[in-house]
PDB file of C-alpha atoms and ligand atoms in Angstrom:
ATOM      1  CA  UNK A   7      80.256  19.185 144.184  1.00 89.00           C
ATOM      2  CA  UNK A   8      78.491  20.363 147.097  1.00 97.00           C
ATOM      3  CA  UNK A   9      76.359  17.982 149.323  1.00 98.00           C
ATOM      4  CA  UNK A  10      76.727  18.573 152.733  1.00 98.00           C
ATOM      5  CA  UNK A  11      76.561  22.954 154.030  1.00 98.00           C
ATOM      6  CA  UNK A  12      77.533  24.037 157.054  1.00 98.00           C
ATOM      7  CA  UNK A  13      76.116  27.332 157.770  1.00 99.00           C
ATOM      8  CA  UNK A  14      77.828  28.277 161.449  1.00 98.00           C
ATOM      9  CA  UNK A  15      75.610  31.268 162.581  1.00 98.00           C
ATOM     10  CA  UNK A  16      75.827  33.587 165.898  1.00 98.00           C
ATOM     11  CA  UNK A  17      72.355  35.147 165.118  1.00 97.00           C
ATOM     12  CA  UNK A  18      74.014  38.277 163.799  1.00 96.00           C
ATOM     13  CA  UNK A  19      72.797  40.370 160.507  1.00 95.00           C
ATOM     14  CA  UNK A  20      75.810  39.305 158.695  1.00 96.00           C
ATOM     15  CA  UNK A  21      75.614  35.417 159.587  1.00 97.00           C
ATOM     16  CA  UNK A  22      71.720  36.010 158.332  1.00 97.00           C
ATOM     17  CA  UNK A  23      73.328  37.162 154.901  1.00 97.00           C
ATOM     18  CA  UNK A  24      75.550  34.047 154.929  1.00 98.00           C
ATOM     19  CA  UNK A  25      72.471  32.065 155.395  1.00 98.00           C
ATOM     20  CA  UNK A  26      70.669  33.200 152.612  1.00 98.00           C
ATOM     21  CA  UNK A  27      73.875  32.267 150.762  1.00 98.00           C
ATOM     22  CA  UNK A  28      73.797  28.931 152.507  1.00 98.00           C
ATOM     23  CA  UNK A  29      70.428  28.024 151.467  1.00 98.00           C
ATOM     24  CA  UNK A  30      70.066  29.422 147.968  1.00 98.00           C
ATOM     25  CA  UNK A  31      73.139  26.993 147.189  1.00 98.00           C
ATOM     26  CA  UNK A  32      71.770  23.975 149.097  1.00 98.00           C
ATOM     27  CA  UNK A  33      68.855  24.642 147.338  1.00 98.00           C
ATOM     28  CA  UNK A  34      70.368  24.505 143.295  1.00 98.00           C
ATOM     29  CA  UNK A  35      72.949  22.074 144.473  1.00 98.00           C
ATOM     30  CA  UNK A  36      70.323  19.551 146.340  1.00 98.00           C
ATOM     31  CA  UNK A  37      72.492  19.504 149.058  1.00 98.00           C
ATOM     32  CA  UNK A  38      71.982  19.064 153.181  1.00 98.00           C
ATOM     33  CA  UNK A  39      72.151  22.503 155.061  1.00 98.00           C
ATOM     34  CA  UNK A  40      73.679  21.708 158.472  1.00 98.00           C
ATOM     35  CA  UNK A  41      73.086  25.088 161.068  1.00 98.00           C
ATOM     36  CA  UNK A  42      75.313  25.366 163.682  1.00 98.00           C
ATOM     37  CA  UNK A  43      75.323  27.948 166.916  1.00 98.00           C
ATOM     38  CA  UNK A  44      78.279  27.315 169.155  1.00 98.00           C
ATOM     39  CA  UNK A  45      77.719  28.695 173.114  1.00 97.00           C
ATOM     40  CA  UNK A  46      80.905  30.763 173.306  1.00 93.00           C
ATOM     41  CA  UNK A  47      82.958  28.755 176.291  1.00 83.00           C
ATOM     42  CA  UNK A  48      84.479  32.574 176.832  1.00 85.00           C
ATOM     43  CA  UNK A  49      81.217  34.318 176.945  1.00 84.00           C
ATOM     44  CA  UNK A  50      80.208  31.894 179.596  1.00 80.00           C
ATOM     45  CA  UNK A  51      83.294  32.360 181.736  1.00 79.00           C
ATOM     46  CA  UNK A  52      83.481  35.864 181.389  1.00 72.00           C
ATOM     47  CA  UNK A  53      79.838  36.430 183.071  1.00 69.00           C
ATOM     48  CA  UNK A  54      79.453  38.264 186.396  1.00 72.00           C
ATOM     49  CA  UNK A  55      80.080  36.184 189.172  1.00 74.00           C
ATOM     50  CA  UNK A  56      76.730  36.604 190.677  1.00 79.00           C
ATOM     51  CA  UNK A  57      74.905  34.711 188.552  1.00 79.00           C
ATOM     52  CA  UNK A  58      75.910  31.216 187.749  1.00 84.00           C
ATOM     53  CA  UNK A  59      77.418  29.220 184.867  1.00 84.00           C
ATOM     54  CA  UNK A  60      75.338  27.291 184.550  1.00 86.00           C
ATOM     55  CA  UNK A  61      72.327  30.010 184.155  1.00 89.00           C
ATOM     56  CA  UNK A  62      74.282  31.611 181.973  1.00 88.00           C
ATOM     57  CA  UNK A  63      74.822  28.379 179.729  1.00 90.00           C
ATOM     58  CA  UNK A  64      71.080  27.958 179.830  1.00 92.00           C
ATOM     59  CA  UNK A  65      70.449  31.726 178.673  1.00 93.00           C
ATOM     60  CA  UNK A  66      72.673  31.490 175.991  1.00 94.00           C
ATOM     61  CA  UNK A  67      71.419  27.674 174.817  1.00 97.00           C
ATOM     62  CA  UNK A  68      68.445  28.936 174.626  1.00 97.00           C
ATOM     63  CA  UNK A  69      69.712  32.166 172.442  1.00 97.00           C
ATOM     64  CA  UNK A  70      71.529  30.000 169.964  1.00 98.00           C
ATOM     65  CA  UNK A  71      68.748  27.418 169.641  1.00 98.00           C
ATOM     66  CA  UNK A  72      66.107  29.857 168.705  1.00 98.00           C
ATOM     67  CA  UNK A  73      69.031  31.040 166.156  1.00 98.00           C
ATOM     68  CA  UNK A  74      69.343  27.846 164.427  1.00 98.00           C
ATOM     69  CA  UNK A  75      65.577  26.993 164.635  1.00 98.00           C
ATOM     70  CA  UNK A  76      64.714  30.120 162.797  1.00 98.00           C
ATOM     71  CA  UNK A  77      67.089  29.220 160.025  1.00 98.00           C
ATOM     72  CA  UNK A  78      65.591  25.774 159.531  1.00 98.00           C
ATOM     73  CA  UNK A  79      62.254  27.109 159.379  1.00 98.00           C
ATOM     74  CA  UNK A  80      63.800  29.381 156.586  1.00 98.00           C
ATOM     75  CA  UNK A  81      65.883  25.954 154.733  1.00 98.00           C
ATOM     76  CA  UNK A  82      62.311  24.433 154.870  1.00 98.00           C
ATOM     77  CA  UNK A  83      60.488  26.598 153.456  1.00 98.00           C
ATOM     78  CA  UNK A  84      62.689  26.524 150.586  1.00 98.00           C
ATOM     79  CA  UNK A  85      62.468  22.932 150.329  1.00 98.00           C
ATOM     80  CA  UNK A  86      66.049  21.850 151.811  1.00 98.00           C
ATOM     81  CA  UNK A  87      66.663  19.525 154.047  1.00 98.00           C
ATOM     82  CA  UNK A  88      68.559  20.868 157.311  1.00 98.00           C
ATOM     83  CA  UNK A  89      69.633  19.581 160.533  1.00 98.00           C
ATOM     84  CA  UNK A  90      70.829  21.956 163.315  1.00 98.00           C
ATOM     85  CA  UNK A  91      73.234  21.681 166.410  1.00 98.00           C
ATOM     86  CA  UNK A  92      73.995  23.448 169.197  1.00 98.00           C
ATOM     87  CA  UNK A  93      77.045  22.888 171.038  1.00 97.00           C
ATOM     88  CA  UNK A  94      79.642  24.819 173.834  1.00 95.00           C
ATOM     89  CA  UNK A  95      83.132  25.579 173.234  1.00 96.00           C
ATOM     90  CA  UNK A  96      85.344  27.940 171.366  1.00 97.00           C
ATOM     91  CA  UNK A  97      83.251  29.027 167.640  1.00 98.00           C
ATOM     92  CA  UNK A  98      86.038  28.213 165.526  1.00 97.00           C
ATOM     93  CA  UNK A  99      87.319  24.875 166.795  1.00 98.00           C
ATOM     94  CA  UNK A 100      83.281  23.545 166.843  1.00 98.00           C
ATOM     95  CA  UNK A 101      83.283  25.020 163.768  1.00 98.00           C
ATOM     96  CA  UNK A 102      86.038  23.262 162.441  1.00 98.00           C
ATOM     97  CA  UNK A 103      86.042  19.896 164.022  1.00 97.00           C
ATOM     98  CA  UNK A 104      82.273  20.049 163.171  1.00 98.00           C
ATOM     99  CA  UNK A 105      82.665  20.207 159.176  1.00 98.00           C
ATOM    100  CA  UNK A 106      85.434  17.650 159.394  1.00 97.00           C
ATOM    101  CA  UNK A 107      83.027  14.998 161.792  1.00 97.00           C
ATOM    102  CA  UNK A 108      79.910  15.475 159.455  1.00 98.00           C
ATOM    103  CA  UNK A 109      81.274  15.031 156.138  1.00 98.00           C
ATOM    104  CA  UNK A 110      80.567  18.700 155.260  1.00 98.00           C
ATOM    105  CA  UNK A 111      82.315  20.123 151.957  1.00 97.00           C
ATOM    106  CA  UNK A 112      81.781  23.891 152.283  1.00 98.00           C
ATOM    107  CA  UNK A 113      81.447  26.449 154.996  1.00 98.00           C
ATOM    108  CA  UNK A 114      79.404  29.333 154.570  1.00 98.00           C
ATOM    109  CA  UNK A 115      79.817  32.360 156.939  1.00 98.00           C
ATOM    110  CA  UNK A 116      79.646  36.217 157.662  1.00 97.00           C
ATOM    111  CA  UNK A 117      82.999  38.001 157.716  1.00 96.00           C
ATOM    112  CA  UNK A 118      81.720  39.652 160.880  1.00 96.00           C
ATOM    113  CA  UNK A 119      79.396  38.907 163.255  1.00 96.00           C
ATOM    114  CA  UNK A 120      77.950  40.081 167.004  1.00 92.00           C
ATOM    115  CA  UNK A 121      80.821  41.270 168.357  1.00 89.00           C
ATOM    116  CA  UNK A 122      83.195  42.449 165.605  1.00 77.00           C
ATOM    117  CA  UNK A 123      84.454  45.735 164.749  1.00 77.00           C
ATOM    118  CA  UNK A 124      83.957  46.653 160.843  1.00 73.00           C
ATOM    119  CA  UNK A 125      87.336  47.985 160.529  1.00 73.00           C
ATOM    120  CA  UNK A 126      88.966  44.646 161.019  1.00 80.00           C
ATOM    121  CA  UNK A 127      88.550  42.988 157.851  1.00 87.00           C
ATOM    122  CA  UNK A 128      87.486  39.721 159.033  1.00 94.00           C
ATOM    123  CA  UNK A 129      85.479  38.891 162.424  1.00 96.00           C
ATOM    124  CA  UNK A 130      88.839  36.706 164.496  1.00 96.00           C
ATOM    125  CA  UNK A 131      86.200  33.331 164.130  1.00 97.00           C
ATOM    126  CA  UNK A 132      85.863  33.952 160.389  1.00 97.00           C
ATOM    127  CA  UNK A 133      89.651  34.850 160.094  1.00 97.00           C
ATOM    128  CA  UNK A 134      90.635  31.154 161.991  1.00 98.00           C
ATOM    129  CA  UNK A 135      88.383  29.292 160.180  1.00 98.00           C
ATOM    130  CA  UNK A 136      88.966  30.211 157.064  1.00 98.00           C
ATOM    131  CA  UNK A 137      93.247  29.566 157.857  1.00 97.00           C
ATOM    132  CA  UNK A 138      92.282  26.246 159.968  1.00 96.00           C
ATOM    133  CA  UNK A 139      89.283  24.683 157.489  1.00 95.00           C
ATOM    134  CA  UNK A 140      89.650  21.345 155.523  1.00 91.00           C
ATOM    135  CA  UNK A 141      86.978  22.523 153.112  1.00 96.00           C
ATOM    136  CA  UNK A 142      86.349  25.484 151.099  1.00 98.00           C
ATOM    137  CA  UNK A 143      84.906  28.625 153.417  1.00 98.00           C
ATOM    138  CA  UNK A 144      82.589  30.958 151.693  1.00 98.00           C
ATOM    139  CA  UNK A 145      82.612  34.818 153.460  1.00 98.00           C
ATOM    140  CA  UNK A 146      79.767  36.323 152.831  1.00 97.00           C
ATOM    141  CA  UNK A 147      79.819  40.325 153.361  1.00 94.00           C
ATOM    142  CA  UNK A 148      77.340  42.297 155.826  1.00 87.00           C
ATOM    143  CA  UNK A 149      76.078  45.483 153.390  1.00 77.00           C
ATOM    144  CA  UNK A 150      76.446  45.481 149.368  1.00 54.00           C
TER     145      UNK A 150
HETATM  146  P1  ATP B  25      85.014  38.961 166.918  1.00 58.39           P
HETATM  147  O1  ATP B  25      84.195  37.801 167.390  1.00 58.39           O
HETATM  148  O2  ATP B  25      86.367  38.563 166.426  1.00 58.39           O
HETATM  149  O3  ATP B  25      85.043  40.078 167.897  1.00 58.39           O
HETATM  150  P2  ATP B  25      82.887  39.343 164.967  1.00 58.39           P
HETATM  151  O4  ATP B  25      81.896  38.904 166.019  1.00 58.39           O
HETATM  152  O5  ATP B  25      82.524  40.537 164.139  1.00 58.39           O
HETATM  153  O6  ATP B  25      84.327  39.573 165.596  1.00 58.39           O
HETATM  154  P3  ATP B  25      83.087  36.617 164.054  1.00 58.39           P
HETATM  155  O7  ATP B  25      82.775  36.203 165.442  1.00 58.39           O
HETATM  156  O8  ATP B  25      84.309  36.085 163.385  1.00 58.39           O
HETATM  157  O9  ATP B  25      83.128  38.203 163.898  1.00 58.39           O
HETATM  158  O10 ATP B  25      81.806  36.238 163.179  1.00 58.39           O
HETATM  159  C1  ATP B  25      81.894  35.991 161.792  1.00 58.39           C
HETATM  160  C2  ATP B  25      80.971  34.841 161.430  1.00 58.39           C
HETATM  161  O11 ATP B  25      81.374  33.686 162.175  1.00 58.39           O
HETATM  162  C3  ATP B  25      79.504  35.045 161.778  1.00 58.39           C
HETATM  163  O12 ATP B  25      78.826  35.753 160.750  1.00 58.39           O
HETATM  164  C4  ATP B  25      79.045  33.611 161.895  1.00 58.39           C
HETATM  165  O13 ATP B  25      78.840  33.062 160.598  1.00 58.39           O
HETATM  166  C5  ATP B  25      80.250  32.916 162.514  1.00 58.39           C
HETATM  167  N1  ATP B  25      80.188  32.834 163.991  1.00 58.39           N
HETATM  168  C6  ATP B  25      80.694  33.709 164.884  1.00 58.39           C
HETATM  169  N2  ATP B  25      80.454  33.316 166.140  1.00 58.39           N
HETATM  170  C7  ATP B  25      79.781  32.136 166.056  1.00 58.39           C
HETATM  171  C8  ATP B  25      79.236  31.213 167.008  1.00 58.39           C
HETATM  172  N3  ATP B  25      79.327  31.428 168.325  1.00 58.39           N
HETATM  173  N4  ATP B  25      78.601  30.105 166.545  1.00 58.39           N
HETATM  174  C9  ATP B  25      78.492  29.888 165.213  1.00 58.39           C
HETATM  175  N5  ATP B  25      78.982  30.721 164.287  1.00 58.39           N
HETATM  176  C10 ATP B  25      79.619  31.836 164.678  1.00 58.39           C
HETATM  177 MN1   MN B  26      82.184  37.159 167.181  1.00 58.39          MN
END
């Protein structure tokens, strides 16, 4: 059923839970686990004006790729096979048009993430992707 994860993560607690998730089924499935940080294209633009875009692209890269790299060390230690990505844009569009280029046939994510407020009941890039995905999207909960 299951061959190809996609496991989008923004380093958060709750995208950690999802990745446990993630794995654990790549694992009994013998599927790929594909990790995926996208640079929020917002967070860049929104930065004060004294220090550049660019610097604050390269800050954030950096950020997101120590993010995924953490999580393959975690897939490989469990014995999956995992390939990670890091790209710039808006989450849920990467997100989105990155399951549908790769052949992936299930998202697993937090329901919140860095930025969220608990009372909303789903984090906005959870909430889009789970209206705008051609695959099945698993939510995976922050706290029991
Ligand atoms: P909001 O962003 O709407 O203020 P939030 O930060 O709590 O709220 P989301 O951003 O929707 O919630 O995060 C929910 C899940 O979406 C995360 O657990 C993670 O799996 C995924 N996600 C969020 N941002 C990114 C990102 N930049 N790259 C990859 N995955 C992301
Ligand atoms: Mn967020």
């Amino acid at each position: 059923m299951y061959d190809r994860i996609l496991v989008p993560t923004d380093g958060s607690e709750c995208a950690d839970r999802a990745v446990e998730h993630a794995i654990d089924l790549a694992a009994q499935y013998d599927a790929e686990l594909r990790v995926l940080s996208v640079i929020d294209a917002r967070d860049v633009s929104h930065s004060a004006p004294a220090i550049s875009v660019d610097q604050v692209e390269d800050t954030l890269r950096e950020r997101a790729e120590s993010v995924v790299e953490a999580v393959a060390d975690r897939a490989a230690e469990a014995g999956v096979d995992v390939e990670t990505a890091v790209e710039p844009g808006i989450p849920d569009d990467v997100i989105t048009e990155y399951a549908g280029e790769n052949d992936c046939d299930l998202v697993v994510m937090g329901t919140h993430g860095r930025t969220g407020l608990e009372r909303y009941l789903l984090g906005s890039v959870t909430e889009r992707t789970v209206r705008r995905s051609p695959v099945p999207v698993l939510t995976v909960r922050d706290t029991e």
